[in-house]
């Protein structure tokens, strides 16, 4: 009963908007005192030291810095213009641009908030001016934001790998094909909608002529440096995730230099943003490690495994329940907080029910990304609302998110039905 009360307190703190790391540490202190009294607090210092000295976590601030450099340098505008020229006059051109840019940004950044804000400021504003369907535009931007944490680089993948004990390199590679599949589903959805109702299409205006194809492709080449440095080196087995993340940062600096966007002020702003985000994540990771130890000490983990085993459900039904829990809770709780709560509980269930770790954690990651675009509290919803034209209200954005939530759920089903989508690339490492 005392531990249950502490759990209720943790959820209450999340609902009240208390910072995740503060809520976790408050819960951990209360749970430790309830279990063994003040002497149990001795594990805090050891867990914090162990977390901040874990070499694998170096990947997190490096991935964050990579995204900060690309967005704050303004190089993404060049990426958008190049893709705009390459797409040309295909049906639903403006909508297709969002899908392609989202896939490319997923391979360059990994931040759902940054993708939602950037697309809201650029393609959303342009699409609305040209008479585009505001709900379809909003939905595509939200769907695109979902792709960013799935396609490497992604600090969420690093955290999942650390907490679950799964190879980070394999998890990073496992997200590539599901991310591309989701992008393909977005493209098909747009084409079907426009086939049924051509009036929703947006045409190119005469005041912005199309540039030459060769010039657009040439402008995209520097970005291949970053993609190869992050993903290519891992797939070739040349570099570890830490090394590839560092190479990616140097690649981002090279891209900024090539486009003459490199400046001292930009570097300072990128470092500030990276330090703040990385510090928060390290604190959360330390609190999560303490939580895992407390759960093991209290026997709660074993009890939960016993409960699921006693239900005598088939493995497919258990998987459906395990995926339904984060899908529902992500509508109300921060995705990082939810991840840190559920992974220690889910980890022992994989061996019990024979789930493939790569497939399971890829499905789990896809589920977590839904939290960013699921009403009422998905943070990408508010990022898009803040950066979109005024005629798009939060209610419109809420309504626009549901079809793309359905498409991500369909991606989940496809990964479960065809596990090679998650395991083929990692098997080539």
Short mmCIF file of C-alpha atoms in Angstrom, two decimals, residues 35-290:
data_model
loop_
_atom_site.label_atom_id
_atom_site.label_comp_id
_atom_site.label_asym_id
_atom_site.label_seq_id
_atom_site.Cartn_x
_atom_site.Cartn_y
_atom_site.Cartn_z
CA UNK A 35 11.08 0.70 2.11
CA UNK A 36 14.02 0.91 4.52
CA UNK A 37 14.18 4.36 6.02
CA UNK A 38 16.98 6.96 5.70
CA UNK A 39 19.75 4.36 5.17
CA UNK A 40 18.21 3.50 1.78
CA UNK A 41 19.08 7.00 0.53
CA UNK A 42 22.72 5.90 0.28
CA UNK A 43 22.02 4.37 -3.14
CA UNK A 44 21.29 7.83 -4.59
CA UNK A 45 24.88 9.08 -4.76
CA UNK A 46 26.17 5.82 -6.23
CA UNK A 47 23.42 5.73 -8.88
CA UNK A 48 23.98 9.35 -9.91
CA UNK A 49 27.75 8.81 -10.19
CA UNK A 50 27.22 5.62 -12.19
CA UNK A 51 24.85 7.41 -14.58
CA UNK A 52 26.99 10.48 -15.30
CA UNK A 53 30.08 8.32 -15.88
CA UNK A 54 28.37 5.91 -18.31
CA UNK A 55 30.24 6.26 -21.60
CA UNK A 56 27.27 5.24 -23.77
CA UNK A 57 25.35 8.33 -22.67
CA UNK A 58 27.86 10.57 -24.46
CA UNK A 59 25.78 9.89 -27.57
CA UNK A 60 22.81 11.83 -26.15
CA UNK A 61 24.35 15.34 -25.92
CA UNK A 62 26.15 14.81 -29.23
CA UNK A 63 22.91 13.94 -31.07
CA UNK A 64 21.20 16.93 -29.47
CA UNK A 65 24.09 19.23 -30.44
CA UNK A 66 23.97 17.92 -34.02
CA UNK A 67 20.31 18.91 -34.35
CA UNK A 68 20.89 22.28 -32.68
CA UNK A 69 23.70 23.13 -35.10
CA UNK A 70 21.63 22.32 -38.17
CA UNK A 71 18.53 24.20 -37.05
CA UNK A 72 20.22 27.27 -35.58
CA UNK A 73 22.54 27.66 -38.58
CA UNK A 74 19.58 27.97 -40.95
CA UNK A 75 20.87 25.17 -43.20
CA UNK A 76 17.44 23.55 -43.09
CA UNK A 77 16.08 26.35 -45.30
CA UNK A 78 18.51 25.29 -48.03
CA UNK A 79 17.35 21.69 -47.60
CA UNK A 80 13.73 22.77 -48.01
CA UNK A 81 14.40 24.82 -51.16
CA UNK A 82 16.38 21.97 -52.77
CA UNK A 83 13.67 19.38 -52.11
CA UNK A 84 11.09 21.89 -53.37
CA UNK A 85 12.89 22.12 -56.72
CA UNK A 86 13.41 18.34 -57.01
CA UNK A 87 9.75 17.47 -56.37
CA UNK A 88 8.58 19.67 -59.25
CA UNK A 89 4.94 19.43 -60.33
CA UNK A 90 3.89 16.10 -58.85
CA UNK A 91 0.30 15.87 -57.61
CA UNK A 92 0.09 17.18 -54.05
CA UNK A 93 3.55 18.72 -54.43
CA UNK A 94 3.40 20.85 -51.29
CA UNK A 95 2.21 17.89 -49.22
CA UNK A 96 4.84 15.56 -50.70
CA UNK A 97 7.54 18.09 -49.80
CA UNK A 98 6.51 17.82 -46.14
CA UNK A 99 6.82 14.03 -46.24
CA UNK A 100 10.26 14.09 -47.91
CA UNK A 101 11.58 16.86 -45.68
CA UNK A 102 10.35 14.95 -42.61
CA UNK A 103 12.27 11.82 -43.61
CA UNK A 104 15.42 13.85 -44.30
CA UNK A 105 15.09 15.79 -41.05
CA UNK A 106 14.67 12.52 -39.19
CA UNK A 107 18.05 11.48 -40.57
CA UNK A 108 19.58 14.83 -39.59
CA UNK A 109 18.09 15.78 -36.24
CA UNK A 110 15.90 13.42 -34.22
CA UNK A 111 13.94 16.18 -32.48
CA UNK A 112 10.15 16.04 -32.94
CA UNK A 113 9.69 19.54 -31.49
CA UNK A 114 12.27 21.07 -33.84
CA UNK A 115 10.73 19.38 -36.89
CA UNK A 116 7.20 20.47 -35.96
CA UNK A 117 8.28 24.08 -35.31
CA UNK A 118 10.42 24.33 -38.47
CA UNK A 119 7.76 22.86 -40.77
CA UNK A 120 5.12 25.04 -39.12
CA UNK A 121 7.12 28.18 -39.88
CA UNK A 122 7.92 27.24 -43.48
CA UNK A 123 5.70 24.84 -45.43
CA UNK A 124 2.63 25.42 -43.27
CA UNK A 125 2.69 29.18 -43.81
CA UNK A 126 3.34 28.80 -47.54
CA UNK A 127 0.68 26.13 -47.94
CA UNK A 128 -1.99 28.21 -46.20
CA UNK A 129 -1.17 31.24 -48.39
CA UNK A 130 -1.72 29.08 -51.49
CA UNK A 131 -5.10 27.85 -50.28
CA UNK A 132 -3.98 24.46 -49.00
CA UNK A 133 -6.06 22.26 -46.73
CA UNK A 134 -5.03 23.39 -43.26
CA UNK A 135 -5.98 20.13 -41.57
CA UNK A 136 -4.06 18.02 -44.07
CA UNK A 137 -1.05 20.32 -43.79
CA UNK A 138 -1.20 20.19 -39.98
CA UNK A 139 -1.56 16.41 -39.95
CA UNK A 140 1.42 15.93 -42.27
CA UNK A 141 3.61 18.16 -40.13
CA UNK A 142 2.63 16.18 -37.03
CA UNK A 143 3.24 12.90 -38.83
CA UNK A 144 6.61 14.24 -39.94
CA UNK A 145 7.47 15.16 -36.37
CA UNK A 146 6.76 11.54 -35.43
CA UNK A 147 9.42 10.34 -37.87
CA UNK A 148 12.23 12.36 -36.29
CA UNK A 149 12.72 10.17 -33.18
CA UNK A 150 12.34 6.96 -35.23
CA UNK A 151 14.99 7.57 -37.91
CA UNK A 152 18.57 7.89 -36.55
CA UNK A 153 20.00 9.94 -34.92
CA UNK A 154 17.63 9.72 -31.97
CA UNK A 155 18.45 10.24 -28.31
CA UNK A 156 15.25 8.36 -27.40
CA UNK A 157 16.77 5.26 -29.00
CA UNK A 158 19.93 5.75 -26.95
CA UNK A 159 17.89 5.98 -23.74
CA UNK A 160 15.86 2.88 -24.63
CA UNK A 161 19.05 0.96 -25.38
CA UNK A 162 20.63 2.05 -22.10
CA UNK A 163 17.60 1.19 -19.97
CA UNK A 164 16.78 -2.10 -21.70
CA UNK A 165 20.33 -3.38 -22.15
CA UNK A 166 19.87 -3.68 -25.92
CA UNK A 167 22.56 -2.80 -28.46
CA UNK A 168 22.25 0.92 -29.25
CA UNK A 169 23.76 0.46 -32.73
CA UNK A 170 21.21 -2.25 -33.55
CA UNK A 171 18.30 -0.16 -32.23
CA UNK A 172 19.40 2.86 -34.26
CA UNK A 173 19.53 0.73 -37.41
CA UNK A 174 16.20 -0.93 -36.57
CA UNK A 175 14.33 2.37 -36.85
CA UNK A 176 15.35 3.18 -40.42
CA UNK A 177 12.98 0.95 -42.41
CA UNK A 178 9.92 1.51 -40.15
CA UNK A 179 10.50 5.27 -40.51
CA UNK A 180 10.64 4.98 -44.29
CA UNK A 181 7.52 2.79 -44.29
CA UNK A 182 5.64 5.39 -42.23
CA UNK A 183 6.73 8.11 -44.67
CA UNK A 184 5.51 5.95 -47.55
CA UNK A 185 2.12 5.54 -45.87
CA UNK A 186 1.86 9.33 -45.48
CA UNK A 187 2.59 9.73 -49.22
CA UNK A 188 -0.05 7.15 -50.19
CA UNK A 189 -2.60 8.77 -47.87
CA UNK A 190 -2.05 12.14 -49.55
CA UNK A 191 -2.34 10.69 -53.05
CA UNK A 192 -5.58 8.88 -52.23
CA UNK A 193 -7.10 12.02 -50.68
CA UNK A 194 -6.17 14.16 -53.67
CA UNK A 195 -7.40 11.51 -56.11
CA UNK A 196 -10.78 11.61 -54.39
CA UNK A 197 -10.84 15.41 -54.06
CA UNK A 198 -8.42 17.22 -56.46
CA UNK A 199 -9.59 20.61 -55.16
CA UNK A 200 -7.45 20.10 -52.04
CA UNK A 201 -4.26 20.22 -54.11
CA UNK A 202 -1.89 23.20 -54.08
CA UNK A 203 -0.28 24.49 -57.26
CA UNK A 204 3.06 26.21 -57.66
CA UNK A 205 2.75 29.99 -57.99
CA UNK A 206 4.39 31.86 -60.85
CA UNK A 207 6.44 34.15 -58.55
CA UNK A 208 8.68 31.28 -57.48
CA UNK A 209 10.10 29.54 -60.56
CA UNK A 210 11.56 26.10 -60.29
CA UNK A 211 15.36 25.94 -60.13
CA UNK A 212 17.47 23.52 -62.17
CA UNK A 213 17.45 19.92 -60.97
CA UNK A 214 21.24 19.56 -61.00
CA UNK A 215 21.66 22.59 -58.75
CA UNK A 216 19.10 21.25 -56.25
CA UNK A 217 20.83 17.85 -56.10
CA UNK A 218 24.21 19.56 -55.69
CA UNK A 219 22.82 21.61 -52.78
CA UNK A 220 21.75 18.40 -51.01
CA UNK A 221 25.18 16.74 -51.23
CA UNK A 222 26.66 18.39 -48.09
CA UNK A 223 23.81 16.96 -46.01
CA UNK A 224 24.88 13.46 -47.07
CA UNK A 225 28.00 14.05 -44.96
CA UNK A 226 25.89 14.14 -41.80
CA UNK A 227 23.71 11.18 -42.79
CA UNK A 228 26.74 9.06 -43.67
CA UNK A 229 28.62 10.10 -40.54
CA UNK A 230 25.73 9.12 -38.26
CA UNK A 231 24.12 6.14 -39.95
CA UNK A 232 26.60 5.00 -42.60
CA UNK A 233 29.51 4.54 -40.21
CA UNK A 234 27.36 2.48 -37.84
CA UNK A 235 25.98 0.25 -40.63
CA UNK A 236 29.48 -0.29 -42.02
CA UNK A 237 30.70 -1.32 -38.57
CA UNK A 238 33.38 1.37 -38.67
CA UNK A 239 32.25 3.39 -35.66
CA UNK A 240 30.39 2.98 -32.38
CA UNK A 241 27.32 5.16 -31.70
CA UNK A 242 29.50 7.55 -29.65
CA UNK A 243 32.02 7.89 -32.46
CA UNK A 244 29.39 8.27 -35.17
CA UNK A 245 27.58 10.94 -33.13
CA UNK A 246 30.84 12.88 -32.78
CA UNK A 247 31.45 12.54 -36.53
CA UNK A 248 27.90 13.78 -37.10
CA UNK A 249 28.61 16.93 -35.09
CA UNK A 250 31.73 17.60 -37.17
CA UNK A 251 29.63 16.93 -40.27
CA UNK A 252 27.03 19.49 -39.13
CA UNK A 253 29.81 22.04 -38.58
CA UNK A 254 31.14 21.26 -42.07
CA UNK A 255 27.68 21.73 -43.60
CA UNK A 256 27.26 25.08 -41.82
CA UNK A 257 30.70 26.14 -43.06
CA UNK A 258 29.97 25.08 -46.66
CA UNK A 259 26.81 27.19 -46.68
CA UNK A 260 28.60 30.06 -44.88
CA UNK A 261 26.30 29.83 -41.89
CA UNK A 262 28.99 29.13 -39.30
CA UNK A 263 29.35 31.87 -36.69
CA UNK A 264 30.37 32.31 -33.07
CA UNK A 265 26.89 33.41 -31.97
CA UNK A 266 25.30 30.39 -33.65
CA UNK A 267 27.75 28.04 -31.93
CA UNK A 268 27.08 29.62 -28.53
CA UNK A 269 23.30 29.32 -28.93
CA UNK A 270 23.59 25.70 -30.11
CA UNK A 271 25.82 24.81 -27.14
CA UNK A 272 23.45 26.51 -24.69
CA UNK A 273 20.45 24.56 -25.99
CA UNK A 274 22.38 21.29 -25.97
CA UNK A 275 23.68 21.77 -22.42
CA UNK A 276 20.24 22.52 -21.01
CA UNK A 277 18.58 19.56 -22.70
CA UNK A 278 21.43 17.14 -21.95
CA UNK A 279 21.57 18.10 -18.28
CA UNK A 280 17.86 17.48 -17.88
CA UNK A 281 18.12 14.07 -19.56
CA UNK A 282 21.09 13.00 -17.40
CA UNK A 283 19.16 13.92 -14.26
CA UNK A 284 16.18 11.93 -15.49
CA UNK A 285 18.40 8.95 -16.30
CA UNK A 286 19.93 9.03 -12.81
CA UNK A 287 16.45 9.11 -11.26
CA UNK A 288 15.38 6.23 -13.50
CA UNK A 289 18.32 4.09 -12.40
CA UNK A 290 17.37 4.67 -8.76
#
